[in-house]
Tab-separated table of C-alpha atoms in Angstrom:
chain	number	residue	atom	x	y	z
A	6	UNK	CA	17.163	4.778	-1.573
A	7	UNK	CA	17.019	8.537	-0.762
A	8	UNK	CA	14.033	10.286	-1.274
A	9	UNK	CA	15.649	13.799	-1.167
A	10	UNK	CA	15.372	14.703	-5.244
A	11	UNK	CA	13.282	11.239	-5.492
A	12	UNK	CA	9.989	11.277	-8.014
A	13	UNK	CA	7.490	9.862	-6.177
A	14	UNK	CA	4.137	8.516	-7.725
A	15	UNK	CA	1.718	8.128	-4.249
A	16	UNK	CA	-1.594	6.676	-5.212
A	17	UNK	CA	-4.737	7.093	-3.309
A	18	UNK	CA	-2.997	10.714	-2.433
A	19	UNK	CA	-6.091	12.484	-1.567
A	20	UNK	CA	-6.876	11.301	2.395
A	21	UNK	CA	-5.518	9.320	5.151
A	22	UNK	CA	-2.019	7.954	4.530
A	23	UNK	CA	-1.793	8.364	0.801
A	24	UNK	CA	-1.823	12.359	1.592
A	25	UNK	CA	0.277	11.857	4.637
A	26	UNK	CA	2.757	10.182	2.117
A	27	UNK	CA	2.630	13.019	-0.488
A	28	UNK	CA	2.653	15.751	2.401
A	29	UNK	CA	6.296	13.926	3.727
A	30	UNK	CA	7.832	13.533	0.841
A	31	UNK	CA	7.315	17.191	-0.336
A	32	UNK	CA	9.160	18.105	3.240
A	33	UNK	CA	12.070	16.086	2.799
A	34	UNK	CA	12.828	16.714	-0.288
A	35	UNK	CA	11.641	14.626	-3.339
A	36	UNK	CA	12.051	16.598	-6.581
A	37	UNK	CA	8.636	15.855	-7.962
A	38	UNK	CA	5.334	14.250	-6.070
A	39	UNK	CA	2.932	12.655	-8.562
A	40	UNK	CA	-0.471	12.324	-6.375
A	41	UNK	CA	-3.006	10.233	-7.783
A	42	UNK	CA	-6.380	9.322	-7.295
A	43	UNK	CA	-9.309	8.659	-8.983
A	44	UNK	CA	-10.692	11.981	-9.031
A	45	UNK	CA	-7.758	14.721	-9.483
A	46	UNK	CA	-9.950	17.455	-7.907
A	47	UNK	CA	-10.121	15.449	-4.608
A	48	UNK	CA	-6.111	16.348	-4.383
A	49	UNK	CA	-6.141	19.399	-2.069
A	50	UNK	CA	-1.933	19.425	-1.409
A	51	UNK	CA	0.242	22.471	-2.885
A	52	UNK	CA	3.357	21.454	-5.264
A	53	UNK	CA	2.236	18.239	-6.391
A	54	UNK	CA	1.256	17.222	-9.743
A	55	UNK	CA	-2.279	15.796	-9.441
A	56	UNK	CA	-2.969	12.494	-11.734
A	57	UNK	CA	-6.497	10.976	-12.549
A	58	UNK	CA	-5.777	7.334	-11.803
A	59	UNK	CA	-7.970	4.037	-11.046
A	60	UNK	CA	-5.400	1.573	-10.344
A	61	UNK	CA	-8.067	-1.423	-11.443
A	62	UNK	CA	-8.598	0.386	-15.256
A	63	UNK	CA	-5.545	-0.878	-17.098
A	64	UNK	CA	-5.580	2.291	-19.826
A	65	UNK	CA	-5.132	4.634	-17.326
A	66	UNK	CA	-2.278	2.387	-15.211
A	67	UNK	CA	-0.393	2.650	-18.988
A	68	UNK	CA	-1.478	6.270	-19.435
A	69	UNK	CA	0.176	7.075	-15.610
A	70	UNK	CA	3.014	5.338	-16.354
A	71	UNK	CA	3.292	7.021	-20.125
A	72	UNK	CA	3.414	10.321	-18.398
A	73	UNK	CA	5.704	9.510	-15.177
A	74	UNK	CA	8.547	8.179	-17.091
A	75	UNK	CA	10.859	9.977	-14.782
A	76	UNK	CA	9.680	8.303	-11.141
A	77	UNK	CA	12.238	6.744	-9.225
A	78	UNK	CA	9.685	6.011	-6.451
A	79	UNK	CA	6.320	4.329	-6.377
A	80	UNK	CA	3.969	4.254	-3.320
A	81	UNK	CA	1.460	1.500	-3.658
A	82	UNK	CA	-0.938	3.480	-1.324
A	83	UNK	CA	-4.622	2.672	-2.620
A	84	UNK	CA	-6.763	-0.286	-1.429
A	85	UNK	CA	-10.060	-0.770	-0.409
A	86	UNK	CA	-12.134	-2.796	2.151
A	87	UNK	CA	-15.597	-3.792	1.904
A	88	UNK	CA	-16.371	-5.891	5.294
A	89	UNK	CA	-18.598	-9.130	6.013
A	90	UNK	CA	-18.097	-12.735	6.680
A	91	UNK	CA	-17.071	-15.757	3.978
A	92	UNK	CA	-20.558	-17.192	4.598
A	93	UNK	CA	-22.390	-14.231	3.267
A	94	UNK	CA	-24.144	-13.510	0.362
A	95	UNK	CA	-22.322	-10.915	-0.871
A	96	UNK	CA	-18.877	-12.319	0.247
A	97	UNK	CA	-18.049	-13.460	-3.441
A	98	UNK	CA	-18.388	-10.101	-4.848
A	99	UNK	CA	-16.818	-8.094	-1.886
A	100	UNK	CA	-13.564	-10.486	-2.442
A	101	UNK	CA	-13.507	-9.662	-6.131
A	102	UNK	CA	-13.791	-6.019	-5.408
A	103	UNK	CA	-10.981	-5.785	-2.753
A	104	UNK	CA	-8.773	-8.009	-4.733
A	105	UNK	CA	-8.985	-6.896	-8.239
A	106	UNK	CA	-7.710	-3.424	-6.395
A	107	UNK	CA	-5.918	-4.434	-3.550
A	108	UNK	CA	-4.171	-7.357	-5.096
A	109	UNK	CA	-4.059	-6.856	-9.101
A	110	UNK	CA	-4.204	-3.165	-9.201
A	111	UNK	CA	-1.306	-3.016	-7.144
A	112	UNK	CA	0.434	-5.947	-8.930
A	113	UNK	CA	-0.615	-3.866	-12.128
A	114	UNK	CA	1.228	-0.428	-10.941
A	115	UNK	CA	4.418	-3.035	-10.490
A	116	UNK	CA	4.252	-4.704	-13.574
A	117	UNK	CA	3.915	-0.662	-15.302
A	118	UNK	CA	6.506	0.812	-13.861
A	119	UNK	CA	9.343	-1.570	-13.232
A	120	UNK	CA	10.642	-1.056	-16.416
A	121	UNK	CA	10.635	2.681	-15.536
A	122	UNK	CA	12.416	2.187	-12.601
A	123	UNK	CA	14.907	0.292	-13.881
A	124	UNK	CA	15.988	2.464	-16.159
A	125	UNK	CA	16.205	5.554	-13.948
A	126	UNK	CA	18.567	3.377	-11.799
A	127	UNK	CA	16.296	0.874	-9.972
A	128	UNK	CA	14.502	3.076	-7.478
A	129	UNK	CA	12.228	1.756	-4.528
A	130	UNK	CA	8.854	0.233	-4.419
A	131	UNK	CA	6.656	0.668	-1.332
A	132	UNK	CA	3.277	-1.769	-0.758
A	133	UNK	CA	0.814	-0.308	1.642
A	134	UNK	CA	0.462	-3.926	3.568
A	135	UNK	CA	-1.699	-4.858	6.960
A	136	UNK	CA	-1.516	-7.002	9.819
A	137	UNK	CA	-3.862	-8.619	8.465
A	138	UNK	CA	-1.571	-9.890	5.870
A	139	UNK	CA	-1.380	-12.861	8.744
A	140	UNK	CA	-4.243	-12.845	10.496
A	141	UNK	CA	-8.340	-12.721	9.919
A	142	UNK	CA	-10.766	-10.723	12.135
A	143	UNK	CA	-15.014	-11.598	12.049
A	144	UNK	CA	-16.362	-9.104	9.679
A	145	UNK	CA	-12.774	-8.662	8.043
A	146	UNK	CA	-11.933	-12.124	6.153
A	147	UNK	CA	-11.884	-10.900	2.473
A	148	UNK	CA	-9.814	-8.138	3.120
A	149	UNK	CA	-7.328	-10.801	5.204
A	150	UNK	CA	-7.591	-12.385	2.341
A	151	UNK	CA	-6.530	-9.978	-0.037
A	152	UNK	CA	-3.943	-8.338	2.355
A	153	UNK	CA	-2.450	-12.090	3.092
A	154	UNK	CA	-2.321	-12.514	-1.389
A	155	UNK	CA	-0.757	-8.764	-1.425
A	156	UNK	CA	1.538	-9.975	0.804
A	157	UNK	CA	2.857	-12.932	-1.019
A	158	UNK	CA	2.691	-10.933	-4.553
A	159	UNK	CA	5.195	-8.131	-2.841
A	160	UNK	CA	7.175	-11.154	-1.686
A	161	UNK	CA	7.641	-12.240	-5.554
A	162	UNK	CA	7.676	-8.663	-6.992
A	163	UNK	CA	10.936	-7.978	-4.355
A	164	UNK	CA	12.665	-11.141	-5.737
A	165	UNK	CA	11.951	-10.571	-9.460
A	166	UNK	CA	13.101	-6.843	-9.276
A	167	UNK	CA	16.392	-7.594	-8.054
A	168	UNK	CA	18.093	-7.913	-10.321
A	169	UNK	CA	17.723	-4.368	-11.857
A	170	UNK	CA	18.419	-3.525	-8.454
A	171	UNK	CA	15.176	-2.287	-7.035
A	172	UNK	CA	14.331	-1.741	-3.589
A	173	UNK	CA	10.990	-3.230	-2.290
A	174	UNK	CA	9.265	-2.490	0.721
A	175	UNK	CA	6.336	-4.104	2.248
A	176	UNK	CA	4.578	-1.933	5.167
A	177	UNK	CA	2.469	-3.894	8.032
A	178	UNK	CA	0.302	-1.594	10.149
A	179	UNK	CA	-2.510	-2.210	12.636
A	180	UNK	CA	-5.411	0.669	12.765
A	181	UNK	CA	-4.619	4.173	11.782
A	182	UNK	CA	-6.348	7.162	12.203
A	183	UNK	CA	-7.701	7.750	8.556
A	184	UNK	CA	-11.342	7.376	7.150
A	185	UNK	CA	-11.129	3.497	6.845
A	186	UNK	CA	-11.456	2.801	10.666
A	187	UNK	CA	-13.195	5.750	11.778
A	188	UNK	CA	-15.379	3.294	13.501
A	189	UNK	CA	-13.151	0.832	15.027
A	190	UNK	CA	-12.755	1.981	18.860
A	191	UNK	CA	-9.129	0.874	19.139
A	192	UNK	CA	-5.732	2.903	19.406
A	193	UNK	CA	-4.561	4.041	16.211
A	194	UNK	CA	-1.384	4.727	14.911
A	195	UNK	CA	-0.698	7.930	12.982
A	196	UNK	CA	-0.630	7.738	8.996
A	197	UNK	CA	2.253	10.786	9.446
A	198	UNK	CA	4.049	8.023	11.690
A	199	UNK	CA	4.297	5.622	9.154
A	200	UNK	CA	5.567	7.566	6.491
A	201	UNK	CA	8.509	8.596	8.789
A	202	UNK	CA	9.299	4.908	9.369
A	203	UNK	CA	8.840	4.123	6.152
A	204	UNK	CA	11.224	6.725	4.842
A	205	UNK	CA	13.740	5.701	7.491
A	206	UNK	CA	13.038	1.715	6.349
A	207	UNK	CA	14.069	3.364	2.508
A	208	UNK	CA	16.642	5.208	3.422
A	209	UNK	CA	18.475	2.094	5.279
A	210	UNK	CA	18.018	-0.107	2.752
A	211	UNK	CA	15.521	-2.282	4.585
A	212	UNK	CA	12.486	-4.554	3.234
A	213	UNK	CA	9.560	-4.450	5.524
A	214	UNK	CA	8.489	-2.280	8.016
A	215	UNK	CA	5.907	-3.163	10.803
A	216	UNK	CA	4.828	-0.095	12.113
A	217	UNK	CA	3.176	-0.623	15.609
A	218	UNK	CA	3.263	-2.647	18.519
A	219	UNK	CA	0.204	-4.725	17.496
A	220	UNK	CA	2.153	-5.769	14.373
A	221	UNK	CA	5.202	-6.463	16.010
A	222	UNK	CA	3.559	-8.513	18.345
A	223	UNK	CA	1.401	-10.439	15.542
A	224	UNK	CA	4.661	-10.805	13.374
A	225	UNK	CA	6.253	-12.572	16.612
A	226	UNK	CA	3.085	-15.040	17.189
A	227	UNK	CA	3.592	-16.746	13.455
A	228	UNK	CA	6.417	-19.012	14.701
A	229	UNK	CA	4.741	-19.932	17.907
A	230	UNK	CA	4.164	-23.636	18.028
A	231	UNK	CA	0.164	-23.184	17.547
A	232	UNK	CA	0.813	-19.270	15.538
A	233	UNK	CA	-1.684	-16.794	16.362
A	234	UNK	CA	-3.617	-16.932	12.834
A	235	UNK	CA	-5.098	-20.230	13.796
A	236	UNK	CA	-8.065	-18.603	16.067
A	237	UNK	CA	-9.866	-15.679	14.916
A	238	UNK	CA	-7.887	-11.919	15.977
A	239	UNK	CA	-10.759	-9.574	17.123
C-alpha cells in the first residue's frame, strides 16, 4: 500500500506514537489524516481532521466510521496499560480494562471499517503490537496478556481480510520514548522510528514489523528448544 494520497484514521493521535503516526503521514503525503482521540481538543497537529473517539464505546466506533467512509488506512494506535501482578487484588479489573481496549476496541475498529476498506480497494490495516505479545514481565502480566490476545486477533483479522485484498500489519516494539514508560530506565526506541519502518513495512507489502533489537532478539528466542517466554523477561 502507498500512503502518498492514503486516508489515514490514527487513533490515540494526540501523544507518543499515535501523533508521531499522524505527524509522518502528513509529510509523506496521505491526502487526508483523521486523528482521533478521546478528547478532540487534546489534538494539537496542523492539517488533520480531529475526531472525538473512545475506541471501547461502540456508538462512537459506528459514528467514526459513518463519517470516514473514505479511509483507505487505519492505524490501530490506542491501548492502555494498567500494571500489577495476576495475584493481586485488583488484577481482575486491570485485565478487563486493558483488554476491553486493547483487545476488543481494536478488534471493534476492524470489524467497523473493513467493509470501508474494502470498498475503497482494500487498503492496509496497522495494529500497534508489543514484545510483549510473547513474553510477560513482573508488574506487566495483564498487559502480556492482552498484547499476546491482540496478537492472535491481528493474526485472524489478516486471514479473514484477504480476500478483499487488505493489507494487515502487526507492529512489535520494545520501550519507546512516549508517556507510557517514562519511568522504565531502559533504552528506548523512537515512536518517529517506528512509523518510518512501518511505512516502509506498508509500502513493501510486508505483514509484521519488529522494530528494535530487543524484539528481534525475543522473536528469535520462541523457537529455541526451552523459548524465552517460559521464565519471566524483566
Amino acid at each position: 500500500m502507498k500512503v502518498r494520497d492514503a486516508v489515514v484514521l490514527v487513533t490515540g493521535a494526540n501523544r507518543g506514537l499515535g501523533r508521531a503516526w499522524a505527524r509522518l503521514l502528513l509529510e509523506a503525503g496521505a491526502r487526508k489524516v483523521y486523528a482521533a482521540a478521546r478528547d478532540p481538543r487534546s489534538i494539537d497537529l496542523p492539517d488533520v481532521i480531529p475526531l472525538e473517539l473512545d475506541i471501547t464505546r461502540p456508538e462512537q466506533v459506528r459514528r467514526a466510521a459513518a463519517e470516514c467512509g473514505d479511509l483507505t488506512l487505519l492505524v490501530n494506535n490506542a491501548g492502555i496499560v494498567r500494571g500489577g501482578h495476576l495475584f493481586d487484588d485488583e488484577a481482575f479489573e486491570r485485565a478487563r480494562q486493558e483488554l476491553d481496549t486493547n483487545l476488543f476496541g481494536t478488534l471493534a475498529m476492524c470489524r467497523a471499517f473493513a467493509p470501508i476498506l474494502g470498498a475503497n480497494g482494500g487498503g492496509a490495516i496497522v495494529n500497534v503490537l508489543s514484545v510483549l505479545s510473547w513474553i510477560s514481565i513482573p508488574g506487566g502480566a495483564t498487559y502480556s496478556m492482552s498484547k499476546a490476545a491482540t496478537w492472535s486477533m491481528t493474526n485472524g483479522v489478516r486471514i479473514a481480510l484477504k480476500p478483499q485484498g487488505t493489507q494487515v500489519v502487526g507492529v512489535h516494539v520494545a520501550f519507546m520514548d512516549t508517556d507510557m514508560t517514562a519511568g522504565v530506565d531502559a533504552p528506548k526506541a523512537s515512536p518517529l522510528d517506528v512509523v518510518i519502518q512501518t511505512v516502509a513495512a506498508l509500502e513493501a507489502g510486508q505483514e509484521e514489523v519488529l522494530a528494535d533489537g530487543l524484539t528481534r532478539e525475543v522473536k528469535r528466542g520462541l523457537s529455541l528448544e526451552r523459548g524465552v517466554y517460559l521464565d519471566a523477561a524483566g
